[in-house]
Amino acid sequence: MIIVIDGPAGSGKSSTARAIADRMGIEYLDSGALYRTATLIYLEANRDKETFFRLLNQNKITFYYEDQKFHVLVDGQSVTDKIRTSKVTSAVSEVAALPRVRSFVNNLMRDVVLDGVYIAEGRDLGTAVFPDAELKFFMSADLEERAKRRLNERKEKNPGLTLEEVKQNIAERDLKDSRRKADPLKKADDAIEIDTTNLTFEQQVDKICLEISEVLKEIE
Ligand code: DC
């Protein structure tokens, strides 16, 4: 069974999906982390597409969720922290727009969810990757609010970061992610929209957990 949460950067998808996975004892899948991993490989290939696609097919990408963290390994080596650097963040929309990269990541995800109950988060999961998902959510929030949340998350590791920089980065990514030709960021028609601008974290987690419990009850 697959439950998906889509939404723009900083809308709270990732922390919410992790809290739900922990509370409900289900698996968590972070599709953005897989695009970030592809981006890391692209940068390591010095942006040379031929080398990049060769490495993408040769390297074995594995992942698992543990202790509130989505871990990714490339050929057995952890890249969990490396994929969160600003170098990767700045290049990820460009790499995620490549149709070959999208089908690569989609296949990785579709293979893994065949077993168990998963909550996955991303941009196009309800529309392109899992159109038949049992439950779909679309999380949104004001740009200002999203930037404040991102800054809070990042300021410990990057004390020089400003609200304006985060806001600009998020706005640029939103634009690229929603305007790209290949599977853009888009709310699925049958997704439940959750605007988190004025919700506390607990409120948004409760709201989604309630919907999931209802569906699980129906299935049992
Ligand atoms: O959720 P995130 O910020 O880690 O995602 C990183 C990038 O990956 C984001 O800018 C767009 C891309 N992405 C995507 O195109 N499709 C997804 N399903 C998830 C992420």
Coordinates of N, CA and C and ligand atoms in Angstrom, one line a residue:
M1 N 0.8 -1.2 0.0 CA 0.0 0.0 0.0 C 0.9 1.3 0.0
I2 N 0.5 2.2 -0.7 CA 1.3 3.5 -0.8 C 0.4 4.7 -0.6
I3 N 0.9 5.6 0.3 CA 0.3 6.9 0.6 C 1.3 7.9 0.1
V4 N 0.8 8.9 -0.6 CA 1.8 9.9 -1.1 C 1.5 11.3 -0.6
I5 N 2.5 12.1 -0.4 CA 2.4 13.5 0.0 C 3.3 14.3 -1.0
D6 N 2.6 15.1 -1.8 CA 3.4 16.0 -2.7 C 3.3 17.4 -2.2
G7 N 4.1 18.3 -2.7 CA 4.1 19.7 -2.4 C 5.4 20.4 -2.6
P8 N 5.4 21.7 -2.6 CA 6.6 22.5 -2.9 C 7.6 22.4 -1.8
A9 N 8.8 22.9 -2.1 CA 9.9 22.9 -1.1 C 9.5 23.6 0.2
G10 N 9.8 23.1 1.3 CA 9.5 23.7 2.6 C 8.1 23.7 3.1
S11 N 7.2 22.9 2.4 CA 5.8 22.9 2.8 C 5.6 22.0 4.0
G12 N 6.7 21.3 4.4 CA 6.6 20.4 5.6 C 6.3 19.0 5.3
K13 N 6.4 18.6 4.0 CA 6.2 17.2 3.7 C 7.1 16.2 4.4
S14 N 8.3 16.6 4.4 CA 9.3 15.6 4.8 C 9.2 15.3 6.4
S15 N 9.2 16.4 7.2 CA 9.1 16.2 8.6 C 7.7 15.5 9.0
T16 N 6.7 16.0 8.2 CA 5.3 15.4 8.5 C 5.3 13.9 8.1
A17 N 5.8 13.6 7.0 CA 5.8 12.2 6.5 C 6.6 11.3 7.5
R18 N 7.7 11.8 8.0 CA 8.5 11.0 8.9 C 7.8 10.8 10.2
A19 N 7.1 11.9 10.7 CA 6.4 11.7 12.0 C 5.2 10.7 11.8
I20 N 4.6 10.8 10.7 CA 3.5 9.8 10.4 C 4.0 8.4 10.3
A21 N 5.2 8.2 9.6 CA 5.8 6.9 9.5 C 6.1 6.3 10.9
D22 N 6.6 7.2 11.8 CA 7.0 6.7 13.1 C 5.7 6.4 13.9
R23 N 4.7 7.3 13.9 CA 3.6 7.1 14.7 C 2.8 5.9 14.2
M24 N 2.7 5.7 12.9 CA 1.9 4.6 12.4 C 2.6 3.3 12.1
G25 N 3.9 3.3 12.4 CA 4.8 2.1 12.1 C 4.8 1.7 10.7
I26 N 4.9 2.7 9.8 CA 5.0 2.3 8.3 C 6.3 2.8 7.8
E27 N 6.7 2.5 6.6 CA 7.9 2.8 6.0 C 7.8 4.2 5.3
Y28 N 9.0 4.9 5.3 CA 9.1 6.2 4.7 C 10.0 6.3 3.5
L29 N 9.5 7.0 2.5 CA 10.3 7.1 1.2 C 10.5 8.5 0.8
D30 N 11.7 9.0 0.7 CA 11.9 10.4 0.4 C 12.4 10.5 -1.1
S31 N 11.5 10.8 -2.0 CA 11.9 10.8 -3.4 C 12.9 11.9 -3.7
G32 N 12.8 13.0 -3.0 CA 13.7 14.1 -3.3 C 15.2 13.7 -3.0
A33 N 15.3 12.8 -2.0 CA 16.7 12.4 -1.6 C 17.3 11.6 -2.8
L34 N 16.4 10.9 -3.5 CA 16.9 10.1 -4.7 C 17.3 11.0 -5.8
Y35 N 16.5 12.1 -6.0 CA 17.0 13.1 -7.0 C 18.2 13.8 -6.6
R36 N 18.4 14.0 -5.3 CA 19.6 14.6 -4.8 C 20.8 13.7 -5.0
T37 N 20.6 12.4 -4.9 CA 21.7 11.4 -5.1 C 22.1 11.4 -6.5
A38 N 21.1 11.4 -7.4 CA 21.4 11.5 -8.9 C 22.2 12.8 -9.2
T39 N 21.9 13.9 -8.5 CA 22.5 15.2 -8.7 C 24.0 15.1 -8.2
L40 N 24.2 14.4 -7.1 CA 25.6 14.3 -6.6 C 26.4 13.5 -7.6
I41 N 25.9 12.5 -8.2 CA 26.6 11.7 -9.2 C 26.9 12.6 -10.4
Y42 N 25.9 13.4 -10.8 CA 26.0 14.3 -11.9 C 27.2 15.3 -11.7
L43 N 27.2 15.8 -10.5 CA 28.3 16.8 -10.1 C 29.7 16.1 -10.1
E44 N 29.7 14.8 -9.6 CA 30.9 14.1 -9.6 C 31.4 13.7 -11.0
A45 N 30.4 13.7 -11.9 CA 30.8 13.4 -13.3 C 31.1 14.7 -14.0
N46 N 31.3 15.8 -13.2 CA 31.6 17.1 -13.8 C 30.6 17.6 -14.8
R47 N 29.4 17.3 -14.6 CA 28.2 17.6 -15.4 C 28.3 17.1 -16.9
D48 N 29.1 16.0 -17.0 CA 29.2 15.4 -18.4 C 28.1 14.3 -18.4
K49 N 27.1 14.6 -19.3 CA 25.9 13.7 -19.3 C 26.2 12.2 -19.6
E50 N 27.2 12.0 -20.6 CA 27.5 10.6 -20.9 C 28.1 9.9 -19.7
T51 N 29.0 10.5 -19.0 CA 29.7 9.9 -17.8 C 28.6 9.7 -16.8
F52 N 27.8 10.8 -16.6 CA 26.7 10.7 -15.6 C 25.8 9.5 -15.8
F53 N 25.2 9.4 -17.0 CA 24.3 8.2 -17.2 C 25.0 6.9 -17.0
R54 N 26.2 6.8 -17.4 CA 27.0 5.6 -17.2 C 27.1 5.3 -15.7
L55 N 27.5 6.3 -15.0 CA 27.6 6.1 -13.5 C 26.3 5.8 -12.8
L56 N 25.3 6.4 -13.3 CA 23.9 6.2 -12.7 C 23.5 4.8 -12.9
N57 N 23.8 4.2 -14.0 CA 23.4 2.8 -14.2 C 24.4 1.8 -13.6
Q58 N 25.7 2.2 -13.4 CA 26.6 1.3 -12.8 C 26.5 1.3 -11.3
N59 N 26.4 2.4 -10.7 CA 26.4 2.5 -9.2 C 25.1 1.9 -8.7
K60 N 25.3 1.2 -7.5 CA 24.1 0.6 -6.9 C 23.6 1.6 -5.8
I61 N 22.4 2.1 -6.0 CA 21.8 3.0 -5.0 C 20.9 2.2 -4.1
T62 N 21.1 2.3 -2.8 CA 20.3 1.7 -1.8 C 19.8 2.7 -0.8
F63 N 18.7 2.4 -0.1 CA 18.2 3.4 0.9 C 17.4 2.7 2.0
Y64 N 17.3 3.4 3.1 CA 16.5 2.9 4.2 C 16.2 4.0 5.2
Y65 N 15.1 3.8 5.9 CA 14.7 4.9 6.9 C 15.0 4.3 8.3
E66 N 15.7 5.1 9.1 CA 16.1 4.7 10.5 C 16.3 6.0 11.3
D67 N 15.9 5.9 12.6 CA 16.2 7.0 13.5 C 15.9 8.4 12.9
Q68 N 14.7 8.6 12.3 CA 14.2 9.8 11.8 C 15.0 10.3 10.6
K69 N 15.8 9.4 10.0 CA 16.6 9.9 8.9 C 16.5 8.9 7.7
F70 N 16.4 9.5 6.5 CA 16.4 8.7 5.3 C 17.8 8.6 4.8
H71 N 18.3 7.3 4.9 CA 19.7 7.1 4.6 C 19.9 6.6 3.1
V72 N 20.9 7.2 2.4 CA 21.1 6.7 1.0 C 22.6 6.3 0.9
L73 N 22.8 5.2 0.2 CA 24.1 4.7 0.0 C 24.4 4.5 -1.5
V74 N 25.6 4.9 -1.9 CA 25.9 4.6 -3.3 C 27.1 3.6 -3.3
D75 N 26.9 2.5 -3.9 CA 27.9 1.4 -3.8 C 28.3 1.2 -2.4
G76 N 27.4 1.2 -1.5 CA 27.7 0.9 -0.1 C 28.2 2.0 0.8
Q77 N 28.5 3.2 0.1 CA 29.0 4.3 0.9 C 27.9 5.3 1.2
S78 N 27.8 5.8 2.4 CA 26.7 6.7 2.7 C 26.9 8.1 2.1
V79 N 25.8 8.6 1.5 CA 25.8 9.9 0.9 C 24.8 10.8 1.6
T80 N 24.2 10.3 2.7 CA 23.1 10.9 3.4 C 23.3 12.4 3.7
D81 N 24.5 12.7 4.1 CA 24.8 14.1 4.4 C 25.2 14.9 3.2
K82 N 26.0 14.3 2.3 CA 26.5 14.9 1.1 C 25.4 15.5 0.2
I83 N 24.2 14.7 0.2 CA 23.2 15.2 -0.7 C 22.4 16.4 -0.2
R84 N 22.7 16.9 1.0 CA 22.0 18.0 1.6 C 22.8 19.3 1.4
T85 N 24.0 19.3 0.8 CA 24.8 20.5 0.6 C 24.2 21.5 -0.3
S86 N 24.6 22.7 -0.2 CA 23.9 23.7 -1.1 C 24.3 23.5 -2.6
K87 N 25.5 22.9 -2.8 CA 25.9 22.7 -4.2 C 24.9 21.7 -4.9
V88 N 24.5 20.7 -4.1 CA 23.5 19.7 -4.6 C 22.2 20.4 -4.8
T89 N 21.8 21.2 -3.7 CA 20.4 21.8 -3.7 C 20.3 22.7 -4.9
S90 N 21.4 23.5 -5.3 CA 21.3 24.4 -6.4 C 21.2 23.7 -7.7
A91 N 21.7 22.5 -7.8 CA 21.7 21.8 -9.2 C 20.6 20.8 -9.3
V92 N 19.8 20.5 -8.2 CA 18.9 19.4 -8.3 C 17.7 19.6 -9.2
S93 N 17.2 20.8 -9.4 CA 16.1 21.0 -10.3 C 16.4 20.7 -11.7
E94 N 17.7 21.1 -12.1 CA 18.2 20.9 -13.4 C 18.3 19.4 -13.7
V95 N 18.8 18.6 -12.8 CA 18.9 17.2 -13.0 C 17.6 16.5 -12.9
A96 N 16.7 16.9 -12.0 CA 15.4 16.3 -11.9 C 14.5 16.6 -13.1
A97 N 14.9 17.5 -13.9 CA 14.1 17.8 -15.1 C 14.4 16.8 -16.3
L98 N 15.5 16.0 -16.1 CA 15.9 15.1 -17.2 C 15.0 13.9 -17.2
P99 N 14.3 13.6 -18.3 CA 13.3 12.5 -18.3 C 14.0 11.2 -18.0
R100 N 15.3 11.0 -18.4 CA 16.0 9.7 -18.1 C 16.2 9.5 -16.6
V101 N 16.4 10.7 -15.9 CA 16.6 10.6 -14.5 C 15.3 10.3 -13.8
R102 N 14.2 10.9 -14.3 CA 12.9 10.7 -13.7 C 12.5 9.2 -13.8
S103 N 12.7 8.6 -15.0 CA 12.3 7.2 -15.1 C 13.2 6.4 -14.2
F104 N 14.5 6.7 -14.1 CA 15.4 5.9 -13.2 C 14.9 6.0 -11.8
V105 N 14.6 7.2 -11.2 CA 14.1 7.3 -9.8 C 12.8 6.6 -9.7
N106 N 11.9 6.8 -10.6 CA 10.6 6.2 -10.5 C 10.6 4.7 -10.4
N107 N 11.5 4.1 -11.2 CA 11.6 2.6 -11.2 C 12.2 2.2 -9.8
L108 N 13.2 2.9 -9.3 CA 13.7 2.6 -8.0 C 12.6 2.5 -6.9
M109 N 11.7 3.6 -7.0 CA 10.6 3.7 -6.0 C 9.6 2.6 -6.2
R110 N 9.2 2.4 -7.5 CA 8.1 1.5 -7.7 C 8.5 0.1 -7.3
D111 N 9.8 -0.3 -7.5 CA 10.3 -1.6 -7.1 C 10.2 -1.8 -5.6
V112 N 10.6 -0.7 -4.8 CA 10.7 -0.9 -3.4 C 9.3 -1.0 -2.7
V113 N 8.3 -0.3 -3.2 CA 7.0 -0.2 -2.5 C 6.1 -1.5 -2.7
L114 N 6.7 -2.4 -3.5 CA 5.9 -3.6 -3.7 C 5.5 -4.4 -2.4
D115 N 6.5 -4.3 -1.5 CA 6.3 -4.9 -0.2 C 6.0 -4.0 0.9
G116 N 5.0 -4.1 1.7 CA 4.7 -3.3 2.9 C 3.9 -2.0 2.7
V117 N 3.8 -1.2 3.7 CA 3.0 0.0 3.7 C 4.0 1.2 3.7
Y118 N 3.9 2.1 2.7 CA 4.8 3.2 2.6 C 4.1 4.5 2.6
I119 N 4.8 5.5 3.2 CA 4.4 6.9 3.0 C 5.6 7.5 2.2
A120 N 5.3 8.1 1.0 CA 6.3 8.6 0.2 C 6.0 10.1 0.0
E121 N 7.1 10.9 -0.1 CA 6.9 12.3 -0.4 C 7.7 12.8 -1.6
G122 N 7.1 13.8 -2.3 CA 7.8 14.3 -3.4 C 7.1 15.4 -4.1
R123 N 7.1 15.5 -5.5 CA 6.5 16.5 -6.2 C 5.4 16.0 -7.2
D124 N 5.7 14.8 -7.7 CA 4.8 14.2 -8.8 C 4.3 12.8 -8.4
L125 N 4.3 12.5 -7.1 CA 4.1 11.1 -6.8 C 2.6 10.7 -7.1
G126 N 1.7 11.6 -6.7 CA 0.3 11.4 -6.9 C -0.2 11.5 -8.4
T127 N 0.6 12.2 -9.2 CA 0.2 12.4 -10.6 C 0.9 11.4 -11.5
A128 N 2.3 11.3 -11.4 CA 3.0 10.5 -12.4 C 3.5 9.2 -11.9
V129 N 4.0 9.1 -10.6 CA 4.6 7.9 -10.2 C 3.7 6.9 -9.6
F130 N 2.8 7.3 -8.8 CA 1.8 6.4 -8.2 C 0.4 6.9 -8.4
P131 N -0.1 7.0 -9.6 CA -1.4 7.6 -9.8 C -2.5 6.8 -9.1
D132 N -2.3 5.5 -8.8 CA -3.3 4.7 -8.1 C -3.1 4.6 -6.6
A133 N -2.3 5.5 -6.1 CA -2.0 5.4 -4.6 C -3.4 5.5 -3.8
E134 N -3.4 4.7 -2.7 CA -4.6 4.6 -1.9 C -5.0 6.0 -1.4
L135 N -4.0 6.8 -1.0 CA -4.3 8.1 -0.4 C -3.3 9.1 -0.9
K136 N -3.8 10.3 -1.3 CA -2.9 11.3 -1.8 C -3.1 12.6 -1.0
F137 N -2.0 13.3 -0.7 CA -2.1 14.6 0.0 C -1.3 15.5 -0.8
F138 N -1.7 16.8 -0.7 CA -0.9 17.9 -1.3 C -0.7 18.9 -0.3
M139 N 0.5 19.1 0.2 CA 0.8 20.1 1.3 C 1.2 21.4 0.6
S140 N 0.7 22.5 1.2 CA 1.1 23.8 0.7 C 1.3 24.8 1.9
A141 N 2.0 25.9 1.7 CA 2.1 26.9 2.7 C 2.6 28.2 2.0
D142 N 2.4 29.3 2.6 CA 3.0 30.6 2.0 C 4.5 30.5 1.8
L143 N 5.0 31.2 0.8 CA 6.4 31.2 0.6 C 7.2 31.7 1.8
E144 N 6.7 32.8 2.4 CA 7.4 33.3 3.6 C 7.5 32.3 4.7
E145 N 6.4 31.6 4.9 CA 6.4 30.6 6.0 C 7.3 29.5 5.7
R146 N 7.3 29.0 4.4 CA 8.1 27.9 4.1 C 9.6 28.3 4.2
A147 N 10.0 29.5 3.8 CA 11.4 29.9 3.9 C 11.8 30.0 5.4
K148 N 10.9 30.5 6.2 CA 11.2 30.5 7.7 C 11.5 29.1 8.2
R149 N 10.7 28.2 7.8 CA 10.9 26.8 8.3 C 12.2 26.2 7.8
R150 N 12.5 26.4 6.5 CA 13.7 25.9 6.0 C 15.0 26.5 6.7
L151 N 14.9 27.8 6.9 CA 16.0 28.5 7.6 C 16.2 27.9 8.9
N152 N 15.1 27.7 9.7 CA 15.3 27.1 11.0 C 15.9 25.7 11.0
E153 N 15.6 24.9 9.9 CA 16.2 23.6 9.8 C 17.7 23.7 9.5
R154 N 18.0 24.7 8.7 CA 19.4 24.7 8.1 C 20.4 25.6 8.9
K155 N 19.8 26.5 9.8 CA 20.7 27.5 10.4 C 21.8 27.0 11.3
E156 N 21.6 25.8 11.8 CA 22.6 25.2 12.7 C 23.9 24.8 11.9
K157 N 23.6 24.2 10.7 CA 24.7 23.7 9.9 C 25.3 24.9 9.0
N158 N 24.4 25.9 8.8 CA 24.9 27.0 7.9 C 24.5 28.3 8.5
P159 N 25.2 28.8 9.6 CA 24.8 30.0 10.3 C 24.8 31.3 9.5
G160 N 25.5 31.3 8.4 CA 25.5 32.6 7.6 C 24.2 32.7 6.7
L161 N 23.4 31.7 6.6 CA 22.3 31.7 5.7 C 21.3 32.7 6.1
T162 N 20.7 33.5 5.1 CA 19.7 34.5 5.4 C 18.3 34.1 4.9
L163 N 17.3 34.7 5.5 CA 15.9 34.4 5.0 C 15.7 34.7 3.6
E164 N 16.3 35.8 3.1 CA 16.2 36.2 1.7 C 16.8 35.2 0.8
E165 N 17.9 34.6 1.2 CA 18.6 33.6 0.3 C 17.7 32.4 0.2
V166 N 17.2 31.9 1.4 CA 16.3 30.7 1.4 C 15.1 31.0 0.5
K167 N 14.5 32.2 0.7 CA 13.3 32.5 0.0 C 13.5 32.4 -1.5
Q168 N 14.7 33.0 -1.9 CA 15.0 33.1 -3.3 C 15.2 31.6 -3.9
N169 N 16.0 30.8 -3.1 CA 16.2 29.5 -3.6 C 14.9 28.7 -3.7
I170 N 14.0 28.8 -2.7 CA 12.8 28.1 -2.8 C 11.9 28.5 -3.9
A171 N 11.9 29.9 -4.1 CA 11.0 30.4 -5.2 C 11.5 29.9 -6.6
E172 N 12.9 29.9 -6.7 CA 13.4 29.5 -8.0 C 13.1 28.0 -8.3
R173 N 13.3 27.2 -7.2 CA 13.0 25.8 -7.3 C 11.5 25.5 -7.6
D174 N 10.6 26.2 -6.9 CA 9.2 26.1 -7.2 C 8.9 26.3 -8.7
L175 N 9.5 27.4 -9.2 CA 9.2 27.8 -10.6 C 9.8 26.7 -11.5
K176 N 11.0 26.2 -11.3 CA 11.6 25.2 -12.2 C 10.8 23.9 -12.0
D177 N 10.5 23.5 -10.8 CA 9.8 22.2 -10.5 C 8.4 22.2 -11.1
S178 N 7.7 23.4 -11.1 CA 6.3 23.4 -11.6 C 6.2 23.7 -13.1
R179 N 7.3 24.2 -13.7 CA 7.3 24.6 -15.1 C 7.9 23.5 -16.0
R180 N 8.7 22.6 -15.4 CA 9.4 21.6 -16.3 C 8.4 20.8 -17.1
K181 N 8.9 20.3 -18.2 CA 8.0 19.5 -19.1 C 7.7 18.1 -18.5
A182 N 8.8 17.5 -17.9 CA 8.7 16.1 -17.4 C 8.1 16.1 -16.0
D183 N 6.9 15.6 -15.9 CA 6.2 15.4 -14.6 C 6.4 16.6 -13.6
P184 N 5.8 17.7 -13.9 CA 6.0 18.9 -13.0 C 5.3 18.7 -11.7
L185 N 5.7 19.6 -10.7 CA 5.0 19.6 -9.4 C 3.6 20.0 -9.7
K186 N 2.7 19.2 -9.2 CA 1.2 19.5 -9.5 C 0.4 18.7 -8.5
K187 N -0.7 19.3 -8.1 CA -1.6 18.6 -7.2 C -2.4 17.6 -8.1
A188 N -2.5 16.4 -7.6 CA -3.4 15.4 -8.3 C -4.9 15.8 -8.0
D189 N -5.7 15.6 -9.0 CA -7.1 16.0 -8.8 C -7.8 15.3 -7.6
D190 N -7.3 14.1 -7.3 CA -7.9 13.4 -6.2 C -7.1 13.5 -4.9
A191 N -6.2 14.5 -4.8 CA -5.4 14.6 -3.6 C -6.1 15.6 -2.6
I192 N -5.9 15.3 -1.3 CA -6.5 16.1 -0.3 C -5.5 17.2 0.0
E193 N -5.9 18.5 -0.2 CA -5.0 19.6 0.0 C -4.9 20.0 1.5
I194 N -3.7 20.2 2.0 CA -3.5 20.6 3.4 C -2.6 21.9 3.4
D195 N -3.2 23.0 3.6 CA -2.5 24.2 3.7 C -2.0 24.4 5.1
T196 N -0.7 24.3 5.3 CA -0.1 24.3 6.7 C 0.4 25.7 7.2
T197 N 0.1 26.7 6.4 CA 0.5 28.1 6.8 C 0.2 28.4 8.3
N198 N -1.1 28.1 8.6 CA -1.6 28.4 10.0 C -1.8 27.2 10.9
L199 N -1.2 26.1 10.5 CA -1.3 24.8 11.3 C 0.0 24.6 12.1
T200 N -0.2 24.0 13.3 CA 1.1 23.6 14.0 C 1.5 22.3 13.4
F201 N 2.7 21.9 13.7 CA 3.2 20.6 13.2 C 2.3 19.5 13.7
E202 N 1.9 19.5 15.0 CA 1.1 18.4 15.5 C -0.3 18.4 14.8
Q203 N -0.8 19.6 14.5 CA -2.1 19.6 13.8 C -2.1 19.0 12.5
Q204 N -1.0 19.3 11.7 CA -0.9 18.7 10.4 C -0.7 17.2 10.4
V205 N 0.1 16.7 11.4 CA 0.3 15.3 11.5 C -1.0 14.6 11.9
D206 N -1.7 15.2 12.9 CA -3.0 14.6 13.3 C -4.0 14.5 12.2
K207 N -4.1 15.5 11.4 CA -5.0 15.6 10.3 C -4.8 14.5 9.3
I208 N -3.5 14.3 8.9 CA -3.2 13.2 7.9 C -3.3 11.8 8.5
C209 N -2.9 11.7 9.8 CA -3.0 10.4 10.4 C -4.5 9.9 10.5
L210 N -5.4 10.9 10.8 CA -6.8 10.6 10.9 C -7.3 10.0 9.5
E211 N -6.9 10.7 8.4 CA -7.3 10.2 7.1 C -6.8 8.8 6.8
I212 N -5.5 8.6 7.2 CA -4.9 7.3 6.9 C -5.6 6.2 7.7
S213 N -5.9 6.5 9.0 CA -6.6 5.5 9.8 C -7.9 5.1 9.2
E214 N -8.6 6.1 8.7 CA -9.9 5.8 8.1 C -9.8 4.8 6.9
V215 N -8.8 5.1 6.1 CA -8.6 4.2 4.9 C -8.1 2.8 5.4
L216 N -7.2 2.8 6.4 CA -6.8 1.5 6.8 C -7.9 0.7 7.4
K217 N -8.8 1.4 8.1 CA -10.0 0.7 8.7 C -10.9 0.1 7.6
E218 N -11.0 0.9 6.5 CA -11.9 0.4 5.4 C -11.2 -0.9 4.7
I219 N -9.9 -0.9 4.6 CA -9.2 -2.0 4.0 C -9.3 -3.3 4.8
E220 N -9.2 -3.1 6.2 CA -9.1 -4.3 7.1 C -10.5 -5.1 7.1
Ligands
DC1 O1 12.2 17.5 -1.4 P1 13.6 18.0 -1.8 O2 13.8 19.5 -1.6 O3 14.7 17.2 -1.1 O4 13.7 17.7 -3.4 C1 14.8 18.0 -4.1 C2 14.5 18.3 -5.5 O5 14.1 17.1 -6.2 C3 13.4 19.3 -5.8 O6 13.8 20.6 -6.0 C4 12.6 18.8 -7.0 C5 13.1 17.4 -7.1 N1 12.0 16.4 -6.9 C6 11.2 16.1 -8.0 O7 11.4 16.7 -9.1 N2 10.3 15.2 -7.9 C7 10.0 14.5 -6.8 N3 9.1 13.6 -6.7 C8 10.8 14.9 -5.6 C9 11.8 15.8 -5.7

